[in-house]
mmCIF file of C-alpha atoms in Angstrom:
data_model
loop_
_atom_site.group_PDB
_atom_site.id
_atom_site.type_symbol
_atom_site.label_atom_id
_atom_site.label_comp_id
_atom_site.label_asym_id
_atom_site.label_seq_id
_atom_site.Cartn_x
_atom_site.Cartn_y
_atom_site.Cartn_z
ATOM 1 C CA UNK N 1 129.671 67.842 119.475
ATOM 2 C CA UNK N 2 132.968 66.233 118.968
ATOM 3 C CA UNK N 3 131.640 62.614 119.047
ATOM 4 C CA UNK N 4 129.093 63.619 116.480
ATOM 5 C CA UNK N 5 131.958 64.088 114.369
ATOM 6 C CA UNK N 6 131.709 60.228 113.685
ATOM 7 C CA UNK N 7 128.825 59.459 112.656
ATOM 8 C CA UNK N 8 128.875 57.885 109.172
ATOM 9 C CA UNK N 9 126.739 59.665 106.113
ATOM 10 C CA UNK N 10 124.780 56.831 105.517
ATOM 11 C CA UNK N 11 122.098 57.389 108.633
ATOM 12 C CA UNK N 12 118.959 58.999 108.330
ATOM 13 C CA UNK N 13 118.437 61.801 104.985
ATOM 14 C CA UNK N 14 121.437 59.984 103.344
ATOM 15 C CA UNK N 15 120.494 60.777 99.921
ATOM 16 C CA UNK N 16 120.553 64.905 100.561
ATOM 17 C CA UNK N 17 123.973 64.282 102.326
ATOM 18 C CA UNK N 18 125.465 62.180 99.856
ATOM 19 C CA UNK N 19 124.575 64.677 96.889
ATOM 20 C CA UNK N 20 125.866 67.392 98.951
ATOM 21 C CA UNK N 21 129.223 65.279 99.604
ATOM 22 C CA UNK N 22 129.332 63.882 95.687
ATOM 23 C CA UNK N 23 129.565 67.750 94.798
ATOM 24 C CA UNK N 24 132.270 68.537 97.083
ATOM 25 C CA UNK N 25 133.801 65.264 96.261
ATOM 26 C CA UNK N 26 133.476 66.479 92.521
ATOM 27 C CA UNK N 27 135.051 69.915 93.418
ATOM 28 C CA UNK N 28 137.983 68.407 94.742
ATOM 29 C CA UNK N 29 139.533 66.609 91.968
ATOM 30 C CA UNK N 30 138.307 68.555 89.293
ATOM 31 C CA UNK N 31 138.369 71.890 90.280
ATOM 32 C CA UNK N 32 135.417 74.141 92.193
ATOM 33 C CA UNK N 33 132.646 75.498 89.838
ATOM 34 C CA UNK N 34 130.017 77.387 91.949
ATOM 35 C CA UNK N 35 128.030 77.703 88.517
ATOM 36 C CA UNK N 36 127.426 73.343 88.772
ATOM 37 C CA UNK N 37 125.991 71.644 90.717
ATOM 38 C CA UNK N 38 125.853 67.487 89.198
ATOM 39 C CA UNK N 39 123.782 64.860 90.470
ATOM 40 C CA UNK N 40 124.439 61.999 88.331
ATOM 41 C CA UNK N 41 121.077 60.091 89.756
ATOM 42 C CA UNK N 42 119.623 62.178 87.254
ATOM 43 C CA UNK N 43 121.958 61.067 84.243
ATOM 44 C CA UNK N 44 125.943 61.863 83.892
ATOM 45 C CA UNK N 45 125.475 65.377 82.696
ATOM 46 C CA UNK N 46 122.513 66.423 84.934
ATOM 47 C CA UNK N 47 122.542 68.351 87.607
ATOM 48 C CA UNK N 48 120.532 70.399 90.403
ATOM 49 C CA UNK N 49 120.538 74.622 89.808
ATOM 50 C CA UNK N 50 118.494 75.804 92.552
ATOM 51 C CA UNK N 51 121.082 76.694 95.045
ATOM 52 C CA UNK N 52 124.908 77.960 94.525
ATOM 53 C CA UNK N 53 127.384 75.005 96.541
ATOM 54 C CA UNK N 54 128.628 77.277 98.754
ATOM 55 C CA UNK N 55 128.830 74.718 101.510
ATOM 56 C CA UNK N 56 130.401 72.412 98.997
ATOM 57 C CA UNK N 57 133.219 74.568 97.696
ATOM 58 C CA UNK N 58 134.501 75.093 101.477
ATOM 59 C CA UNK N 59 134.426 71.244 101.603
ATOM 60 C CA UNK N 60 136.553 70.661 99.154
ATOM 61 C CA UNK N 61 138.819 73.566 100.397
ATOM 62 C CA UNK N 62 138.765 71.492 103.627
ATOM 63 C CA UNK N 63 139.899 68.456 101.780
ATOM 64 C CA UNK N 64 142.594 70.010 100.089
ATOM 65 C CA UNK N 65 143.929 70.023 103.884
ATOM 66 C CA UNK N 66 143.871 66.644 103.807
ATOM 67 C CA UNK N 67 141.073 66.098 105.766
ATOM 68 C CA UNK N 68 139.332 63.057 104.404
ATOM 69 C CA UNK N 69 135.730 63.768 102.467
ATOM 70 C CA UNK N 70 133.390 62.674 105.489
ATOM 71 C CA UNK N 71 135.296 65.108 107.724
ATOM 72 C CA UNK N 72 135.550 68.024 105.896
ATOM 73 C CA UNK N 73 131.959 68.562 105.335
ATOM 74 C CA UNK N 74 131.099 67.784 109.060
ATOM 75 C CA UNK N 75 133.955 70.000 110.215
ATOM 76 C CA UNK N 76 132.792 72.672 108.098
ATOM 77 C CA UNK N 77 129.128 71.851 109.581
ATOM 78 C CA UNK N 78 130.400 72.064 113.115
ATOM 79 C CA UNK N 79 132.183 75.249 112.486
ATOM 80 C CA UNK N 80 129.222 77.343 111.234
ATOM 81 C CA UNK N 81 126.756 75.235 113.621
ATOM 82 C CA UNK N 82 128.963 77.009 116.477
ATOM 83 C CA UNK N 83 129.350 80.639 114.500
ATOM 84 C CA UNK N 84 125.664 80.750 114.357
ATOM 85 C CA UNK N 85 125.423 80.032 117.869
ATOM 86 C CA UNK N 86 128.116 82.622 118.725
ATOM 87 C CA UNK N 87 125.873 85.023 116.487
ATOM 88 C CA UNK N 88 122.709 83.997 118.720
ATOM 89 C CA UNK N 89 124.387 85.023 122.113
ATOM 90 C CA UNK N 90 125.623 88.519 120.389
ATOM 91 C CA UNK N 91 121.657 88.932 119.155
ATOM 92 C CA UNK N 92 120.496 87.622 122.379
ATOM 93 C CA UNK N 93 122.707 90.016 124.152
ATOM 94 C CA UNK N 94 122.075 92.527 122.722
ATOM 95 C CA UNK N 95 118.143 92.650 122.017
ATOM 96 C CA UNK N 96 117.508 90.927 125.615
ATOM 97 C CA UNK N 97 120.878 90.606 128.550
ATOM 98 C CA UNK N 98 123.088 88.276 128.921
ATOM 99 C CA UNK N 99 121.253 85.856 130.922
ATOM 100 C CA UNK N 100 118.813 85.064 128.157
ATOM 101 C CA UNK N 101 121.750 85.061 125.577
ATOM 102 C CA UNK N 102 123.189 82.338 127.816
ATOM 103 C CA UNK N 103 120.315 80.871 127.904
ATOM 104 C CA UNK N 104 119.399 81.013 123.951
ATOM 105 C CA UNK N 105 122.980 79.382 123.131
ATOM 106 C CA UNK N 106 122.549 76.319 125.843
ATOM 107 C CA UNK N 107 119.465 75.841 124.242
ATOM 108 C CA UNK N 108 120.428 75.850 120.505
ATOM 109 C CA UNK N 109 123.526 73.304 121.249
ATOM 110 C CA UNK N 110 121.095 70.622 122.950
ATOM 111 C CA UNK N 111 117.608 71.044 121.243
ATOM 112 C CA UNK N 112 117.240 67.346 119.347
ATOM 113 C CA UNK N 113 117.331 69.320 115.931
ATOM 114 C CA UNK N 114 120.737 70.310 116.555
ATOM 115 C CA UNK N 115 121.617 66.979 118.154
ATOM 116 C CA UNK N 116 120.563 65.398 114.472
ATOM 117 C CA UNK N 117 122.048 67.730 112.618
ATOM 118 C CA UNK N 118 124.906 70.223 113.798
ATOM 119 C CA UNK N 119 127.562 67.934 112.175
ATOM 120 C CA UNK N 120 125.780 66.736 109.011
ATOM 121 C CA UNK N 121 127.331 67.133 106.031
ATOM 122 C CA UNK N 122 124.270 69.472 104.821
ATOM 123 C CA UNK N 123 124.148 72.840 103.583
ATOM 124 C CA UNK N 124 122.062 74.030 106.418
ATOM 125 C CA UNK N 125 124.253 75.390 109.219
ATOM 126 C CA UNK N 126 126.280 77.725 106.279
ATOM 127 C CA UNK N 127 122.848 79.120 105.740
ATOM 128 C CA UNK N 128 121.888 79.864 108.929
ATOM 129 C CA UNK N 129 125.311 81.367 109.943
ATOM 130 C CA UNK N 130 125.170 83.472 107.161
ATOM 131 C CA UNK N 131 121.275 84.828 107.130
ATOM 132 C CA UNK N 132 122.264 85.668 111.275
ATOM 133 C CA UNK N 133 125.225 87.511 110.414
ATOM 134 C CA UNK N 134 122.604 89.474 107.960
ATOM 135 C CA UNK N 135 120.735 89.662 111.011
ATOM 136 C CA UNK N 136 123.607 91.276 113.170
ATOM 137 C CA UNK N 137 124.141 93.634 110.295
ATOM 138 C CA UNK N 138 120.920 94.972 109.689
ATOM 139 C CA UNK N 139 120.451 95.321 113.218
ATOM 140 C CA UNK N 140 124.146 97.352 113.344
ATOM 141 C CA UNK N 141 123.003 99.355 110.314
ATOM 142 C CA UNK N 142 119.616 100.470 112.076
ATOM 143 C CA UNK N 143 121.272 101.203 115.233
ATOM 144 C CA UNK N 144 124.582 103.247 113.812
ATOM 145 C CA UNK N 145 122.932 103.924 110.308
ATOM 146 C CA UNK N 146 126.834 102.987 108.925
ATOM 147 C CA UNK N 147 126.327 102.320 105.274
ATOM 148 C CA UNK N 148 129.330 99.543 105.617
ATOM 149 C CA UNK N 149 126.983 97.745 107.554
ATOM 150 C CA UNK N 150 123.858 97.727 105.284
ATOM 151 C CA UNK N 151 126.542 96.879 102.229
ATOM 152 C CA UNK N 152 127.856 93.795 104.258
ATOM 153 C CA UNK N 153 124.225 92.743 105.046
ATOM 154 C CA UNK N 154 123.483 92.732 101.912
ATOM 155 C CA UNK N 155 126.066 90.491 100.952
ATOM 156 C CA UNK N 156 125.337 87.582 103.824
ATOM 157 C CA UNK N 157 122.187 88.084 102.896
ATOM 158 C CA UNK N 158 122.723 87.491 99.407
ATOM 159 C CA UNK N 159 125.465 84.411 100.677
ATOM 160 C CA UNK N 160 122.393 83.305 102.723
ATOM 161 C CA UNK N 161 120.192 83.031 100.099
ATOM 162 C CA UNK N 162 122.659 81.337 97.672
ATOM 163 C CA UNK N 163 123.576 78.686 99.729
ATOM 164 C CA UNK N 164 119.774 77.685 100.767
ATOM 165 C CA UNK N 165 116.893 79.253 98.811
ATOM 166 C CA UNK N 166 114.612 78.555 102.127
ATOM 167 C CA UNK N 167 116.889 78.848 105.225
ATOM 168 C CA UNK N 168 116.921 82.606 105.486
ATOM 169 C CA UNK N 169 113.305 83.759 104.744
ATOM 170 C CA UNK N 170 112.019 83.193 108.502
ATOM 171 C CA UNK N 171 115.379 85.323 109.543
ATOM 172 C CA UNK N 172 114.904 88.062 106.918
ATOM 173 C CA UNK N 173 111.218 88.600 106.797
ATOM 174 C CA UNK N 174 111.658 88.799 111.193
#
């Protein structure tokens, strides 16, 4: 994954990447606001309200690092890319053995969907990470019927759905 770590935003889906960077670019000198969301294609004062940036918010925390603005959101990307796949094994593991867990993650880092996008400076890997944690929750709740669980589920669910309105529906409604 670490060479995808330089590929430039302007490839393929450009425009959804470069609104999700202008936001965290936005956050960054002026401040994070998860209640905005701008996209000035639409005018100066318009903006996009259908998800909460999440994903964009930890950007610009990124950046604040001093990790320049293509980085950060690609870092971040990378980093919950390889937490969801850590949360795969642990569901794999534990619904299946260890073999097919194995199995599950080798498959998830080299599928061509993962290949395109694992580092892209998207919203998507934030999602998923979060709606399998919700997963591993719900799964802990029904096992040890711990109410800190089901609380905690509820809120990467809630994170989940937030961050992308779509992402988590397969996850949730399996």
């Amino acid at each position: 994954r670490i060479p995808q770590l330089g590929f430039v935003l302007g490839d393929s889906n450009d425009f959804r990447k470069t609104q999700t960077a202008f936001v965290a670019r936005k956050f960054f000198r002026e401040g994070i606001d998860l209640f905005s969301y701008p996209l000035p294609v639409f005018g100066s004062a318009q903006g996009v309200h259908l998800e909460m940036p999440i994903f964009q918010a930890g950007a610009a925390l990124i950046q604040h690092l001093g990790v320049s603005e293509d980085a950060s959101g690609q870092l971040l990307s990378l980093f919950m890319f390889q937490l969801a796949s850590v949360l795969t094994w642990l569901l794999c593991k534990r619904w299946f053995d260890a073999k097919v867990a194995l199995i599950s993650v080798i498959l998830l880092q080299f599928i061509p969907y993962s290949m395109e996008w694992a580092t892209a400076y998207l919203i998507e890997s934030t999602a998923l990470a979060f709606s399998l944690t919700a997963v591993l929750l719900i799964d802990n709740w029904t096992r040890h019927q711990r109410v800190l669980s089901l609380i905690c589920a509820t809120l990467f669910a809630s994170l989940a759905f937030l961050t992308k309105i779509t992402t988590p529906v397969g996850w949730l409604l399996g």
